[in-house]
Amino acid sequence: MTAQVNTVEPTARGRTLELTENARAHIAGQMQKHPDAAAFRIGVKMSGCSGYMYVVDVADAISAEDEVFDFQGTRVVVSRQALPVLSGTTVDFVKQGLNSMFRFHNPNAGASCGCGESFTTDTLVTE
């Protein structure tokens, strides 16, 4: 059974998520490599030494519990449980030498661990 998908603008319902042009272009490129994918997923999970870790992946399906954002035709999904932690976040994609990575500018992150892999927040995600 396929959930009904209501795609919203990135600032809809007071929940904001922003992608830089570099992030949007990278995600669009990833989606071209996976033509059967439904969207690109951005989320968080409990992990690391500080509490949460960002998770990015191609989403095979969109559930009724997902918020779907449209960035110039690039669909990004965030679970409603993770949205309070990610709301207001700007996602960038940067290249440094041979390395490339997503970089998250999250106003909800109180602190991050020394290695930069995880962060803390006052908001609890129940995924």
Coordinates of C-alpha atoms in Angstrom, one line a residue:
M1 CA 0.0 0.0 0.0
T2 CA 1.4 3.4 -1.0
A3 CA 1.0 6.3 1.3
Q4 CA -0.5 9.5 -0.1
V5 CA 2.3 12.0 -0.6
N6 CA 1.7 15.6 0.0
T7 CA 4.8 17.5 -1.1
V8 CA 5.2 20.8 0.6
E9 CA 7.5 23.8 0.1
P10 CA 10.5 23.7 2.4
T11 CA 9.1 26.3 4.8
A12 CA 5.6 24.8 5.1
R13 CA 3.8 24.4 8.4
G14 CA 6.5 26.2 10.3
R15 CA 9.0 23.4 9.7
T16 CA 12.0 24.6 7.7
L17 CA 14.7 22.7 5.9
E18 CA 17.0 24.3 3.5
L19 CA 19.4 22.9 0.9
T20 CA 22.3 24.8 -0.5
E21 CA 22.6 24.6 -4.3
N22 CA 25.6 22.3 -3.9
A23 CA 23.5 19.9 -1.7
R24 CA 20.5 20.0 -4.0
A25 CA 22.7 19.3 -7.0
H26 CA 24.4 16.4 -5.3
I27 CA 21.1 14.9 -4.1
A28 CA 19.7 15.3 -7.6
G29 CA 22.7 13.4 -9.0
Q30 CA 22.2 10.6 -6.5
M31 CA 18.6 10.4 -7.4
Q32 CA 19.5 10.0 -11.1
K33 CA 21.7 7.0 -10.1
H34 CA 18.6 5.4 -8.4
P35 CA 15.7 6.0 -10.8
D36 CA 13.3 3.8 -8.8
A37 CA 13.9 5.7 -5.6
A38 CA 11.0 7.7 -4.2
A39 CA 13.0 10.5 -2.6
F40 CA 16.2 11.3 -0.7
R41 CA 15.9 10.8 3.1
I42 CA 17.6 13.0 5.7
G43 CA 17.2 11.9 9.3
V44 CA 18.8 11.4 12.6
K45 CA 19.5 8.4 14.8
M46 CA 20.7 7.8 18.4
S47 CA 24.4 7.2 18.0
G48 CA 27.9 8.5 18.7
C49 CA 29.3 9.9 21.8
S50 CA 27.1 13.0 21.9
G51 CA 23.6 11.6 21.2
Y52 CA 22.4 12.0 17.6
M53 CA 24.0 11.3 14.2
Y54 CA 22.8 12.5 10.8
V55 CA 21.6 9.8 8.4
V56 CA 21.3 10.4 4.7
D57 CA 20.1 7.8 2.1
V58 CA 18.0 7.2 -0.9
A59 CA 14.4 6.4 0.2
D60 CA 12.8 3.4 -1.6
A61 CA 9.4 4.4 -0.3
I62 CA 7.6 7.3 1.4
S63 CA 5.5 6.5 4.5
A64 CA 2.6 8.3 5.9
E65 CA 4.9 9.4 8.8
D66 CA 7.2 11.3 6.4
E67 CA 7.2 15.0 5.5
V68 CA 8.1 15.5 1.9
F69 CA 9.9 18.7 0.8
D70 CA 10.3 19.8 -2.8
F71 CA 13.5 21.7 -3.7
Q72 CA 13.1 22.6 -7.4
G73 CA 11.9 19.1 -8.3
T74 CA 14.3 17.3 -5.9
R75 CA 12.2 15.5 -3.3
V76 CA 13.6 15.1 0.3
V77 CA 11.8 13.3 3.0
V78 CA 12.2 13.7 6.8
S79 CA 10.3 11.6 9.3
R80 CA 7.9 13.6 11.4
Q81 CA 9.6 12.3 14.5
A82 CA 13.0 13.7 13.4
L83 CA 11.6 17.0 12.1
P84 CA 11.8 18.8 15.4
V85 CA 15.5 18.1 15.6
L86 CA 16.1 19.0 11.9
S87 CA 13.8 22.0 11.6
G88 CA 15.7 25.1 10.7
T89 CA 18.7 23.1 9.4
T90 CA 20.6 24.1 6.3
V91 CA 22.2 21.1 4.5
D92 CA 25.3 21.8 2.5
F93 CA 27.5 19.5 0.4
V94 CA 31.2 20.3 0.5
K95 CA 34.3 19.0 -1.2
Q96 CA 37.6 19.3 0.6
G97 CA 40.5 17.8 -1.3
L98 CA 39.6 14.2 -2.1
N99 CA 36.8 14.1 0.5
S100 CA 33.2 15.2 0.0
M101 CA 30.4 15.2 2.6
F102 CA 27.2 16.7 3.7
R103 CA 27.6 19.5 6.3
F104 CA 24.6 20.3 8.5
H105 CA 24.1 23.8 10.0
N106 CA 21.5 22.9 12.7
P107 CA 20.3 25.6 15.1
N108 CA 18.9 22.8 17.4
A109 CA 22.4 21.3 17.9
G110 CA 23.6 22.3 21.3
A111 CA 27.1 20.8 21.0
S112 CA 29.0 18.2 18.9
C113 CA 31.5 15.6 19.9
G114 CA 35.2 16.2 19.2
C115 CA 35.2 14.0 16.1
G116 CA 32.2 15.9 14.7
E117 CA 30.2 12.7 14.0
S118 CA 27.4 13.3 16.5
F119 CA 25.6 16.2 18.3
T120 CA 23.3 16.9 21.2
T121 CA 20.0 18.6 21.4
D122 CA 17.3 19.2 23.9
T123 CA 14.7 17.6 21.6
L124 CA 14.1 13.9 21.8
V125 CA 13.5 11.8 18.7
T126 CA 11.4 8.6 19.2
E127 CA 12.2 6.6 16.1

